[in-house]
Short mmCIF file of C-alpha atoms in Angstrom, two decimals:
data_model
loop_
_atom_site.label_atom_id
_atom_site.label_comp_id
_atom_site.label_asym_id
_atom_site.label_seq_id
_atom_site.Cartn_x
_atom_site.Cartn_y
_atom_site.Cartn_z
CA UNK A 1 -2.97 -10.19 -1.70
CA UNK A 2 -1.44 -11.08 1.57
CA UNK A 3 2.05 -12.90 1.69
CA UNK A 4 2.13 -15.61 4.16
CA UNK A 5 4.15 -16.30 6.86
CA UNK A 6 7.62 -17.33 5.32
CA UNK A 7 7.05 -14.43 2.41
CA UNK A 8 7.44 -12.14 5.11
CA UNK A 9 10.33 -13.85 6.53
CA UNK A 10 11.93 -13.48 2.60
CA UNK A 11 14.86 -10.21 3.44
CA UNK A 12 14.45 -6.85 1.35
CA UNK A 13 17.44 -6.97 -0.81
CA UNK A 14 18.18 -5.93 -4.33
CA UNK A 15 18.37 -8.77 -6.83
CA UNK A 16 20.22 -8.77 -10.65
CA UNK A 17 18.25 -10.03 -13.56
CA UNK A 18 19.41 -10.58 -16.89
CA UNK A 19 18.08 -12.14 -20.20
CA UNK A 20 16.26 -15.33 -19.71
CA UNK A 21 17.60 -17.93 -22.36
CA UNK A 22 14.54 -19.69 -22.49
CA UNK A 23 12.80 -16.43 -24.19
CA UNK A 24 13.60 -15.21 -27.74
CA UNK A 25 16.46 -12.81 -28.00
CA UNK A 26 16.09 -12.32 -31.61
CA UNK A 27 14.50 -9.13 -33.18
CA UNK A 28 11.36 -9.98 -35.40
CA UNK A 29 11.55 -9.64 -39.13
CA UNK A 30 10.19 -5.72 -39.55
CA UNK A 31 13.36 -5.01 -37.56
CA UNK A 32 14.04 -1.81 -39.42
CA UNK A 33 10.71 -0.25 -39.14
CA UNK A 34 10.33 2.16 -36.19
CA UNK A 35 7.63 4.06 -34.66
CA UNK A 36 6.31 7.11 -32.65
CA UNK A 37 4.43 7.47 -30.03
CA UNK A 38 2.90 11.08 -28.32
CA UNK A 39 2.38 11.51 -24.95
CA UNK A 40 2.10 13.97 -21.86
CA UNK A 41 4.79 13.74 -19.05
CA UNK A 42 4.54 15.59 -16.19
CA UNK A 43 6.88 16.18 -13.23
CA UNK A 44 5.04 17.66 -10.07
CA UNK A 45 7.21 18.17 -7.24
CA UNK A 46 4.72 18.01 -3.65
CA UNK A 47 4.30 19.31 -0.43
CA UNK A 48 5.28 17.38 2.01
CA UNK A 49 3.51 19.93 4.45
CA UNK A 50 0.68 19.69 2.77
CA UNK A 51 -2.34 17.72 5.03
CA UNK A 52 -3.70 16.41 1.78
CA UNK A 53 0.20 15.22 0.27
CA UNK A 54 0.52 13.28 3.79
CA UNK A 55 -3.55 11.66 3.58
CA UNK A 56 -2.48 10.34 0.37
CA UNK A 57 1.11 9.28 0.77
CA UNK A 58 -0.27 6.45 3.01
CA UNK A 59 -3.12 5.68 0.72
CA UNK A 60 -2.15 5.31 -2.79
CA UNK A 61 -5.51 4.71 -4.44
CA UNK A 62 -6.60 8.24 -3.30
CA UNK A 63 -3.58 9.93 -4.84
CA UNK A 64 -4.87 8.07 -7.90
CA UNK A 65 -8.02 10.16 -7.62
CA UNK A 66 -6.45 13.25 -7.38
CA UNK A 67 -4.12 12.61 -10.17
CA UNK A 68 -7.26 11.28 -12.68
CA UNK A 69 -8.90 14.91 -12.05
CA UNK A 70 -6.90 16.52 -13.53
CA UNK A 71 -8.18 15.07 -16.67
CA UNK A 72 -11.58 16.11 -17.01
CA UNK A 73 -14.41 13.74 -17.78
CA UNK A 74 -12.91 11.82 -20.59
CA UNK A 75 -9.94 10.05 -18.19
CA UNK A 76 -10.26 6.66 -19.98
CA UNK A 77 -8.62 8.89 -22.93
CA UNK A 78 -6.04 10.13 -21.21
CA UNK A 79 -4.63 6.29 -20.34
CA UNK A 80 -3.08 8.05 -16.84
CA UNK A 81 0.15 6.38 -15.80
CA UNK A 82 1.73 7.87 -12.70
CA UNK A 83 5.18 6.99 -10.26
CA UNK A 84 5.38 8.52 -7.13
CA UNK A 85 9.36 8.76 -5.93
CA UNK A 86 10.91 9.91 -2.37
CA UNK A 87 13.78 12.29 -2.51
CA UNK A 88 14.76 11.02 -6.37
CA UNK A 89 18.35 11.92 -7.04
CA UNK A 90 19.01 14.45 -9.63
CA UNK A 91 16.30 17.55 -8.17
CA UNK A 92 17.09 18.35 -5.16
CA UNK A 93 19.34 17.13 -2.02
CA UNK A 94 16.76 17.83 0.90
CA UNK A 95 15.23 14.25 1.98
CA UNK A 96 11.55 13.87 2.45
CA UNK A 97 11.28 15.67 -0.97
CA UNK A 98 8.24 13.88 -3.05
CA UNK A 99 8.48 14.02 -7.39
CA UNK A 100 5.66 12.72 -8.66
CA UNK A 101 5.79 11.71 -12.72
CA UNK A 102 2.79 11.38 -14.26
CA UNK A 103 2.14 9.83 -18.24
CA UNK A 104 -1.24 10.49 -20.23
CA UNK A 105 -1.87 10.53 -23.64
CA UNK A 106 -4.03 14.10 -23.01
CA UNK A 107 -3.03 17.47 -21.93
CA UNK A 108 -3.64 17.67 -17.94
CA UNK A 109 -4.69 20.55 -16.02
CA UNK A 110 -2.98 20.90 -12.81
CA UNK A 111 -3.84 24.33 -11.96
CA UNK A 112 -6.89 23.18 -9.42
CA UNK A 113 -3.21 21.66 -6.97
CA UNK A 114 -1.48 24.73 -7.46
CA UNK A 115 -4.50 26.53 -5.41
CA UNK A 116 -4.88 23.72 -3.26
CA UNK A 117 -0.95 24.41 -1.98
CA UNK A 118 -0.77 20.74 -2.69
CA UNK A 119 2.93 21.19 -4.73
CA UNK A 120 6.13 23.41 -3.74
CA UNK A 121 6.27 26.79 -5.32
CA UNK A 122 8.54 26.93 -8.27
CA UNK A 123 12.10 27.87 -7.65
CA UNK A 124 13.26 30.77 -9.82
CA UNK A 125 16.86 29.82 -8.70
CA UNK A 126 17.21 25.77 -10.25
CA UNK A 127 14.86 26.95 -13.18
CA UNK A 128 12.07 24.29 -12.41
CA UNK A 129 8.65 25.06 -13.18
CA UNK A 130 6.52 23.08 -10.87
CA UNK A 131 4.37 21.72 -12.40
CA UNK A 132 6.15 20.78 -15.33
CA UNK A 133 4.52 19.42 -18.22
CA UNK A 134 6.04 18.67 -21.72
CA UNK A 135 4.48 16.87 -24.97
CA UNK A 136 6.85 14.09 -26.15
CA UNK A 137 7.46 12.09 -29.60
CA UNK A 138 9.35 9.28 -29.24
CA UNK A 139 11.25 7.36 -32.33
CA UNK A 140 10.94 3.65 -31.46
CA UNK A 141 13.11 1.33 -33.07
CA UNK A 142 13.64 -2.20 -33.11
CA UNK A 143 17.45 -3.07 -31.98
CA UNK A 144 17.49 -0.35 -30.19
CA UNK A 145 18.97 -0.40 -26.31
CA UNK A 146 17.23 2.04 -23.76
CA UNK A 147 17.48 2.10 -20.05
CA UNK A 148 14.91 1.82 -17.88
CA UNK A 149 12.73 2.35 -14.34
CA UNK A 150 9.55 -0.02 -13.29
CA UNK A 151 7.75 -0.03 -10.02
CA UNK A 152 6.11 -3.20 -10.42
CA UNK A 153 3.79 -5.50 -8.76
CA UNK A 154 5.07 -9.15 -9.66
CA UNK A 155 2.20 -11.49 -9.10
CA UNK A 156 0.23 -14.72 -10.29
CA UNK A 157 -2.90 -15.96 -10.50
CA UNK A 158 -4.00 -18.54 -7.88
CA UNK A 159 -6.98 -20.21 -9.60
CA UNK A 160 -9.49 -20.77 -6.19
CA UNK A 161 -12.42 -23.60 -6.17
CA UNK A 162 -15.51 -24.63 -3.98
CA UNK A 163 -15.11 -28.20 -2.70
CA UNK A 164 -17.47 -29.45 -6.27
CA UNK A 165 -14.47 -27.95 -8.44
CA UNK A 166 -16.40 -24.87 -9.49
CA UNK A 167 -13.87 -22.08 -10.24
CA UNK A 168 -14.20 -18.72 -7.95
CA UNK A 169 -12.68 -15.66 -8.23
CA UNK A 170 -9.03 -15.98 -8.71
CA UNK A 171 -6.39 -13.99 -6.17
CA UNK A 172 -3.53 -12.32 -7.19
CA UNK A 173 -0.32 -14.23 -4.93
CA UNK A 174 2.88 -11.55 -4.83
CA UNK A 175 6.03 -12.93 -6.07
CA UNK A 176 8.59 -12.36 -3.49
CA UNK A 177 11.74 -15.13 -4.25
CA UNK A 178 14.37 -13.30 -6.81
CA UNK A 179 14.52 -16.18 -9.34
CA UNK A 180 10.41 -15.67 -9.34
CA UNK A 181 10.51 -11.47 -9.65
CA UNK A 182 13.40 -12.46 -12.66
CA UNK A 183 11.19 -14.94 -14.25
CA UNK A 184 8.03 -12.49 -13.96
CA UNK A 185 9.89 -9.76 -15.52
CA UNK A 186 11.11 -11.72 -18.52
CA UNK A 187 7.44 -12.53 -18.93
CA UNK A 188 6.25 -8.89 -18.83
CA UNK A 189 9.03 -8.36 -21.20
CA UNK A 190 8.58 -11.16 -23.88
CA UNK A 191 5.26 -9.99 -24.40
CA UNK A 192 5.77 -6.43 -24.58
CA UNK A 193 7.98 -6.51 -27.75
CA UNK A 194 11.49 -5.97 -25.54
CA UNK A 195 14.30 -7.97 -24.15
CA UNK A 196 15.98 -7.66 -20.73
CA UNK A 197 19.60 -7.05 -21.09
CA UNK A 198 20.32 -6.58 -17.28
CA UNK A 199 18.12 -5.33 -14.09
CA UNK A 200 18.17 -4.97 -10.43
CA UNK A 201 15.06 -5.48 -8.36
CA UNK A 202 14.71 -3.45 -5.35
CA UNK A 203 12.06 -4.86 -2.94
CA UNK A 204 9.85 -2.15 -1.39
CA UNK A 205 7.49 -3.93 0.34
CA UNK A 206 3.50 -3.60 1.44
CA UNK A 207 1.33 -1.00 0.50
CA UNK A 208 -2.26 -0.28 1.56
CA UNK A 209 -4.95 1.58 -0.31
CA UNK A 210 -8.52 2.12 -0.03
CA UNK A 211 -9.04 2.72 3.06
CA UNK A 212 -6.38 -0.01 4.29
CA UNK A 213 -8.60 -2.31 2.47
CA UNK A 214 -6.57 -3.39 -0.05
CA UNK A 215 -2.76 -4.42 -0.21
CA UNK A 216 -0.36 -5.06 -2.30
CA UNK A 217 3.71 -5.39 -2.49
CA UNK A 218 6.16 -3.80 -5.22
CA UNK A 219 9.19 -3.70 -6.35
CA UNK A 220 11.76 -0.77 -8.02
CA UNK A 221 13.58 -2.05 -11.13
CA UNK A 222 16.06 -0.27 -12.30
CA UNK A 223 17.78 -1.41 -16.12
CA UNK A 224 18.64 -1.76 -19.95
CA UNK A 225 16.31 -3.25 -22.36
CA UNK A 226 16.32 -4.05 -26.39
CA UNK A 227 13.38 -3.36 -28.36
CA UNK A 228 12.07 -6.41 -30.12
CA UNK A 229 8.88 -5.16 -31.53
CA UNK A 230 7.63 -1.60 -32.03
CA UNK A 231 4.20 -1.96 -31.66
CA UNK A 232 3.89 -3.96 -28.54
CA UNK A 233 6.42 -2.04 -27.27
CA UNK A 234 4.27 1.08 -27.95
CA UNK A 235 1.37 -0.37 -25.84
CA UNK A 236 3.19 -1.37 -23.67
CA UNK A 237 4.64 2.45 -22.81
CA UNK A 238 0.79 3.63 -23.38
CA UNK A 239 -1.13 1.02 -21.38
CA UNK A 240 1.88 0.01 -18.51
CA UNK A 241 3.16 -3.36 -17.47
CA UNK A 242 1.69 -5.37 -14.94
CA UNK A 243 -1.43 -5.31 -12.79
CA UNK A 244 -1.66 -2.23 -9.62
CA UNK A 245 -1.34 0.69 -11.85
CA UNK A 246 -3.99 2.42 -9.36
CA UNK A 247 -1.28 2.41 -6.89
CA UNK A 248 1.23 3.65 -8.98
CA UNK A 249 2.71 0.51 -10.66
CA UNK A 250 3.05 -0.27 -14.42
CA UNK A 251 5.00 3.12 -15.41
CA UNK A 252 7.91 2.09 -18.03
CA UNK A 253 10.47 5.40 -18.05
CA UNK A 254 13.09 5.01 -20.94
CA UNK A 255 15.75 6.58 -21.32
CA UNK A 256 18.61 6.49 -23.91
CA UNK A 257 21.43 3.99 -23.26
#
């Protein structure tokens, strides 16, 4: 998943998406039935002098690994989501700083990294357990506005064939143009039971995983949504949006707003 030459030439700046007209905008007719949904979130905090943090900061797939053990033998259960972000606002004001969120739908067991001195000790002083784990019961509601953070990896498939016309295995083509990210994200959202009220795209470039093997580019979006319909929008927070999630992509965070 390479982009070619005049991809790479595409610049790295933000881009602001709103609701496609060509998609429904209305809510469907069990409008006033809501939902809950139970989950895990955690909130590590890691070392960024850690030898193991840095191995894995440039590999994504392995901190993939390390995140999926902390769930035992039974990790297709768990449905592990995870974002990794870089001196997030709101924690702490040193850069280089690395929060790590993690989503499952079972209780993890992070005590294996604490021994490892792969996270930061907790600090007594900002009252942050590290790490910090919390079972949450969302009310889902259709109508309802919530804001919203996605790393993503907007792509398509390329359908490939031998010179008889015999289909091979598809590749995945990165979508690197704002009006394609916008139309990709309208997508992601029609069929996820929400609506996209407004959103900025932050390109972030390549990443490489599996032993530099593998690569892939993503994107930080950043907006408000409106719940069109509970239970894909359910899945949709259970299962993620969009392909990558092995690399840290397909994470929906709500929020109220």
């Amino acid at each position: 998943m390479r982009p070619n030459d005049q991809q790479r030439r595409s610049p790295p700046r933000s881009s602001r998406c709103t609701q496609s007209s060509r998609l429904p905008s209305t809510l469907h007719a069990n409008d006033t039935v809501g939902g809950r949904l139970a989950m895990y979130l955690s909130r590590l905090l890691l070392n960024p002098y850690s030898r193991q943090v840095k191995r894995e900061i440039s590999d994504p797939y392995n901190l993939h690994r390390t995140i999926l053990r902390a769930f035992g033998s039974d990790r297709k259960a768990a449905n592990v989501l995870h974002r990794l972000e870089i001196n997030p606002g709101g924690f702490s004001g040193h850069s280089g700083q690395m929060m790590l969120l993690v989503q499952s739908e079972t209780a993890p067991d992070w005590g294996w990294l604490q021994a490892k001195e792969y996270l930061l000790p907790a600090d007594p002083f900002s009252g942050l357990d590290n790490p910090a784990i919390k079972a949450v019961e969302l009310a889902l509601q259709n109508g309802r506005f919530l804001q919203f953070r996605l790393r993503a990896n907007p792509t398509i498939k390329k359908v490939r064939r031998d010179a008889n016309g015999n289909r091979l295995n598809s590749n995945r083509v990165p979508l690197v143009h704002e009006d394609k990210q916008c139309e990709w994200l309208n997508k992601q959202a029609a069929k996820s039971g929400f609506t996209i009220i407004d959103a900025i795209i932050k390109p972030e470039g390549k990443q490489t995983g599996y032993h530099k093997k593998l690569t892939i580019y993503t994107v930080l979006i950043n907006g408000r949504l409106q719940i069109t319909d509970t239970t894909k929008f359910s899945t949709a927070l259970r299962q993620g949006i969009g392909p990558a999630k092995a690399f840290g992509c397909g994470l929906l965070s709500i929020a109220p707003g």
